[in-house]
CSV table of C-alpha atoms in Angstrom, one decimal:
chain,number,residue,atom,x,y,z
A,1,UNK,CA,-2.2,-33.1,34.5
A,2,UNK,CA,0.4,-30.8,32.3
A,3,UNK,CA,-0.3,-28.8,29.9
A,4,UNK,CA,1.1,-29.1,26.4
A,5,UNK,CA,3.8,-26.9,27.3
A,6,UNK,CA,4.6,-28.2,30.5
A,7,UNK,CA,5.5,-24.9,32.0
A,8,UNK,CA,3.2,-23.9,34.4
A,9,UNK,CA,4.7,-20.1,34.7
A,10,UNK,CA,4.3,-19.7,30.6
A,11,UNK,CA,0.6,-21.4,30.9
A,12,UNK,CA,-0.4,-18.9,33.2
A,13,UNK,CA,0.2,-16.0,30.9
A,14,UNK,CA,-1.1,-17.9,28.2
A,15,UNK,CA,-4.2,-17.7,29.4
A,16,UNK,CA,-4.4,-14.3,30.3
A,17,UNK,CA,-3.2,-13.4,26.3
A,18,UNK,CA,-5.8,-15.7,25.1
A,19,UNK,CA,-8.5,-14.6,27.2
A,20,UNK,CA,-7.9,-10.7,26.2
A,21,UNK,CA,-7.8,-11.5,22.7
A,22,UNK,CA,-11.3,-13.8,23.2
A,23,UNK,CA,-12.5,-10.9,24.9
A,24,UNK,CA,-12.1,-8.2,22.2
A,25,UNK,CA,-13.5,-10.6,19.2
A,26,UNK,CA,-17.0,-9.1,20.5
A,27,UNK,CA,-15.7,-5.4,19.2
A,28,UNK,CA,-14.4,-6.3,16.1
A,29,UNK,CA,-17.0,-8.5,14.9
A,30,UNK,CA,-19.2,-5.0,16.0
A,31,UNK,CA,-16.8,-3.2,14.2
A,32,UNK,CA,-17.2,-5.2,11.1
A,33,UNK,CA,-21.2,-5.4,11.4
A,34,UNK,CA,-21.2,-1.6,11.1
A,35,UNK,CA,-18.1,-1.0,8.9
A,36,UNK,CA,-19.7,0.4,5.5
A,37,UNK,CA,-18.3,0.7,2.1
A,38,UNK,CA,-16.8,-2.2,-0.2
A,39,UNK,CA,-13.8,-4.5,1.2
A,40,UNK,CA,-11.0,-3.7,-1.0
A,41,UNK,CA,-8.4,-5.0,1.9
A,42,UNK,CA,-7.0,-3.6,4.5
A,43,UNK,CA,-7.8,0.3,5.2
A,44,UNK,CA,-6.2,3.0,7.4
A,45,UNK,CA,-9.5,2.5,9.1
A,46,UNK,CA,-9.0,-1.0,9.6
A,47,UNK,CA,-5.3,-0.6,10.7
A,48,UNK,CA,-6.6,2.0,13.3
A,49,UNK,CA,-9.3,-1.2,14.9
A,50,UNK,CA,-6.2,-3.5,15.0
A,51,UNK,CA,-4.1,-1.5,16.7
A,52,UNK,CA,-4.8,-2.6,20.2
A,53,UNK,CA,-6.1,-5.9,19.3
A,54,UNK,CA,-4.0,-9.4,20.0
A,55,UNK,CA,-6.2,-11.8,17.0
A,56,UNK,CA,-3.9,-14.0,18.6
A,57,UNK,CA,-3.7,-17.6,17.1
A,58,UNK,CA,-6.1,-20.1,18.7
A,59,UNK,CA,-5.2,-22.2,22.2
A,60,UNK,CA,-5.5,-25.3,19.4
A,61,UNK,CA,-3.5,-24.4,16.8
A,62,UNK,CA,-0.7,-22.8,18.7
A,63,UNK,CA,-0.5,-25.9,20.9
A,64,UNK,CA,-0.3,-27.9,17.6
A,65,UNK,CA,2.2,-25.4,16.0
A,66,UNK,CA,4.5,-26.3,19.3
A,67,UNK,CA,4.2,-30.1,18.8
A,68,UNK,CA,5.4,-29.8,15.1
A,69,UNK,CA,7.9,-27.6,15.6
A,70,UNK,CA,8.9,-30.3,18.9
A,71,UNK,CA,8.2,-32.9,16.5
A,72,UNK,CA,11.1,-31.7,13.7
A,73,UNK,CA,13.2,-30.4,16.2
A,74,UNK,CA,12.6,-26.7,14.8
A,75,UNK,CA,15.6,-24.6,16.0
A,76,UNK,CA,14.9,-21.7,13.8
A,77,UNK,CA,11.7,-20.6,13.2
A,78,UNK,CA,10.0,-17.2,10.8
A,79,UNK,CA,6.7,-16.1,12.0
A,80,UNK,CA,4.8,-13.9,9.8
A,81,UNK,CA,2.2,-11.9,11.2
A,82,UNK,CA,2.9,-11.6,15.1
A,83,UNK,CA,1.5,-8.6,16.2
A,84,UNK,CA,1.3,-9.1,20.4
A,85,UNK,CA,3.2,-12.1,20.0
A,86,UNK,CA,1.1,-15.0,21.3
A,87,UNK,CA,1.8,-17.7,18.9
A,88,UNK,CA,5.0,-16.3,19.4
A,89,UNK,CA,5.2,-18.2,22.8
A,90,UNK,CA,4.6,-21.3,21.7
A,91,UNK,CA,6.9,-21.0,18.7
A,92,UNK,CA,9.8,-19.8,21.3
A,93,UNK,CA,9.2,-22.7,23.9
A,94,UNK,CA,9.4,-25.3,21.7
A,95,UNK,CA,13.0,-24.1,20.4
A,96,UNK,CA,14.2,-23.2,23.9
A,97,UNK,CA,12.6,-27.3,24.2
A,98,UNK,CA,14.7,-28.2,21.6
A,99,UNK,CA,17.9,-27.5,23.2
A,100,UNK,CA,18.3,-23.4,21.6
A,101,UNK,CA,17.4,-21.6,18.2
A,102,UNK,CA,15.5,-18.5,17.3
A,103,UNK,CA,12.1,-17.2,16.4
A,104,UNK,CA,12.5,-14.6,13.7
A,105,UNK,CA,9.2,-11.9,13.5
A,106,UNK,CA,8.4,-8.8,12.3
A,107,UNK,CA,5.3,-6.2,13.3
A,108,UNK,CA,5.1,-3.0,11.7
A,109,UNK,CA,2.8,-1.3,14.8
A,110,UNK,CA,5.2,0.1,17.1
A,111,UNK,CA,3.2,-0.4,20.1
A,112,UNK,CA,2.5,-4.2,19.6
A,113,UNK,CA,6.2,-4.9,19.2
A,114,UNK,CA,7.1,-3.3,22.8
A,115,UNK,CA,4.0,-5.4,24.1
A,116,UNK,CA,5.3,-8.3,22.6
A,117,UNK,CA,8.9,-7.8,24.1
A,118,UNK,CA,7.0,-7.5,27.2
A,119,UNK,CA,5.4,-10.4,27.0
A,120,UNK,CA,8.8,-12.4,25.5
A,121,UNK,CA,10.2,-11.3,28.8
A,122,UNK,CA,7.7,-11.9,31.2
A,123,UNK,CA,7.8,-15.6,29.9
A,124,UNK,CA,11.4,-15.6,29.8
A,125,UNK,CA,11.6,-16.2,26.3
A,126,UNK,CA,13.3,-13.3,24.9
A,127,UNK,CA,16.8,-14.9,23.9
A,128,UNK,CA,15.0,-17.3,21.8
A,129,UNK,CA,13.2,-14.3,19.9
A,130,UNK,CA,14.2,-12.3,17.3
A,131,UNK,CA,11.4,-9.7,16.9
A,132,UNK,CA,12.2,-6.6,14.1
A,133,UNK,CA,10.0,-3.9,13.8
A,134,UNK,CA,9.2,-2.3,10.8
A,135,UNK,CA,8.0,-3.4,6.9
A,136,UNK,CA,8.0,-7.3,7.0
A,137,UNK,CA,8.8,-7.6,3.3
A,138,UNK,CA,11.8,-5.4,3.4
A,139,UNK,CA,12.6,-7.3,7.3
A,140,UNK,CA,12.5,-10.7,5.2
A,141,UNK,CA,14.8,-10.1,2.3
A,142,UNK,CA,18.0,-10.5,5.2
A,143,UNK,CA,16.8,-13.9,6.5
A,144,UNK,CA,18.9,-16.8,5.7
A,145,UNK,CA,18.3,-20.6,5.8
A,146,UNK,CA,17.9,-23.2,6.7
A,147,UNK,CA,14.6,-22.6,7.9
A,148,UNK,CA,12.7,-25.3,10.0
A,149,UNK,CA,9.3,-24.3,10.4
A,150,UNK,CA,7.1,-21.0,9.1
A,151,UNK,CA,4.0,-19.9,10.6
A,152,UNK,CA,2.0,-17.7,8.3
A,153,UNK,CA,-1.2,-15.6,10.0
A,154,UNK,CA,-1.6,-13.1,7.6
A,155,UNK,CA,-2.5,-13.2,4.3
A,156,UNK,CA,-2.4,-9.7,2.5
A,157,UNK,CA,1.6,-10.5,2.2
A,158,UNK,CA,1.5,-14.7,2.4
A,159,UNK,CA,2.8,-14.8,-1.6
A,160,UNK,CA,5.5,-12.1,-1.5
A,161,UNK,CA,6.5,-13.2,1.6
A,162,UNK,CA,6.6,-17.0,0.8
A,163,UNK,CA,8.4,-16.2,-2.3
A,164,UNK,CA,11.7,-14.7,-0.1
A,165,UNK,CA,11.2,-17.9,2.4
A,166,UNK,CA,10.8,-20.0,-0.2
A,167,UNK,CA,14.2,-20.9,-1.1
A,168,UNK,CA,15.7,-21.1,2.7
A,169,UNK,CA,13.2,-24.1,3.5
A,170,UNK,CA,15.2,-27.3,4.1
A,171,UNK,CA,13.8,-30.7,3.0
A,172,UNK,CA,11.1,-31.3,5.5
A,173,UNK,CA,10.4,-27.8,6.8
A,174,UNK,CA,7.0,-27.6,7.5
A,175,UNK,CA,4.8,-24.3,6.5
A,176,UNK,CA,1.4,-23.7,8.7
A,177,UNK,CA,-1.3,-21.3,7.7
A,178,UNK,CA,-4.5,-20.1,9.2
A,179,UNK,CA,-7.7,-18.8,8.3
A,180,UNK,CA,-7.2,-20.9,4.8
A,181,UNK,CA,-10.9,-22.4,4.7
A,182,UNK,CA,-13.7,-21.3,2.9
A,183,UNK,CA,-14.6,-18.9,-0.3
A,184,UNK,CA,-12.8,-15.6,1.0
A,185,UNK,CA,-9.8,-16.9,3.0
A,186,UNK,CA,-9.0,-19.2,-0.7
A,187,UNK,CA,-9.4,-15.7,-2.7
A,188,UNK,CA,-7.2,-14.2,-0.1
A,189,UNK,CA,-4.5,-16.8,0.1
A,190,UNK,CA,-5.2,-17.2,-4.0
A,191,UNK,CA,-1.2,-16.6,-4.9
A,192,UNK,CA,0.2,-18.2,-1.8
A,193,UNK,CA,-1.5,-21.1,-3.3
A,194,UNK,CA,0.1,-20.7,-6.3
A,195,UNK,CA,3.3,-21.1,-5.0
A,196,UNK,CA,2.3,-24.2,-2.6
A,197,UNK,CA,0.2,-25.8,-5.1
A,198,UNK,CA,3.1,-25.5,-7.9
A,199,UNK,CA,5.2,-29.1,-8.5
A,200,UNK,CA,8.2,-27.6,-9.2
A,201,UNK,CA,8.2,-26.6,-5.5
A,202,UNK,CA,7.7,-29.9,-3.9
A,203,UNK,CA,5.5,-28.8,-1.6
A,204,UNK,CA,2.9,-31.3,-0.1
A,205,UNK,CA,-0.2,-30.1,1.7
A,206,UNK,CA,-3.5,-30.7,3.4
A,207,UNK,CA,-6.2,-28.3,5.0
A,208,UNK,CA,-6.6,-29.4,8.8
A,209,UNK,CA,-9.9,-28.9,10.3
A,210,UNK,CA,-9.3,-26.6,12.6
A,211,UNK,CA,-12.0,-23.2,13.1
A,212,UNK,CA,-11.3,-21.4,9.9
A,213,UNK,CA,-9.2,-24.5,8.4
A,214,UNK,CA,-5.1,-24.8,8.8
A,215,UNK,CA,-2.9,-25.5,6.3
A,216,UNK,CA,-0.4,-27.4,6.7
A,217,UNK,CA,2.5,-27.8,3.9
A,218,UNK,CA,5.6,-29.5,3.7
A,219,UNK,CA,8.3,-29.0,1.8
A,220,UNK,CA,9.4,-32.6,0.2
A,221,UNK,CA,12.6,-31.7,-1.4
């Protein structure tokens, strides 16, 4: 039987990406454990654990990301948060599925955006990716619409960074979010909700249970 993707060559590396980052949840959920002082967000400390790390976006999620983004016929596509590029992948095929486009990223870490090249090319994906390095906010303020589809997976910059997207949605773009479940991810994502939650954007959304809940938003209008 196919997978989602039906491409066997992709699936295969897919698994490999999915499998490291599995792997390395062990180490940071040590790293938390033993991790002292109060969380005030992201430290230098923090930064310095992530560096390697993929925290890709789950096998589920990704494969459901690629059959919305099939679904609207997405052709261009603004990831936020794609550090090694996984969901990346998914995001890419189903353009390149839907007859061309582009995936627009940003990573600040240097050394995740040359893995994630890497791994845009070993897929053969890489004309269908559009991966900047450097501050995401600053990186944002050039894209222009219309945007079909936004896949948010982090949250310290999910309101400024919704607030620049905001007005390139088209009528029926679809937002999804991760990690948006429970007491800390909602205090996290508290101003991106804001801005989802507000009328006067049009925005209609529901909380998909998936691990760690999944937003996902549309815009109506």
């Amino acid at each position: 039987m196919a997978g989602m993707l039906n491409d066997p060559k992709l699936e295969v590396l897919l698994d490999e990406l999915h499998a490291k980052s599995e792997a390395q949840e062990a180490e940071t959920e040590a790293y938390f454990r033993t991790r002292t002082g109060p969380w005030h967000g992201m430290e230098a400390r923090d930064h310095a654990h992530y560096a390697d790390k993929l925290v890709a976006l789950d096998r589920d999620k990704s494969e459901f990301c690629y059959g919305i983004c099939r679904a609207i016929g997405a052709r261009r596509i603004v990831e936020v948060g794609t550090s090694f590029g996984v969901s990346t992948l998914y995001l890419a095929a189903a353009v390149r599925d839907n007859g061309g486009g582009i995936v627009i990223g940003a990573e600040h870490e240097p050394a995740k955006v040359r893995g994630a090249r890497a791994n845009f090319e070993a897929a053969g994906l890489s004309r269908f990716v559009d991966l900047r390095e450097g501050d995401l906010l600053q990186l944002f303020k050039s894209i222009e619409g219309p945007i079909d589809f936004v896949l948010f997976d982090v949250w310290e910059i999910a309101r400024p960074a919704l607030d620049l997207l905001l007005p390139h949605l088209r009528p029926g773009a679809v937002i999804c979010t991760d990690n948006t479940a429970g007491e800390w991810a909602r205090k996290g994502y508290a101003t991106f909700f804001e801005v989802i939650n507000d009328p006067a954007n049009r925005i209609r959304t529901m909380t998909l249970p998936f691990k760690g809940g999944f937003e996902m938003s549309v815009k109506c209008g």
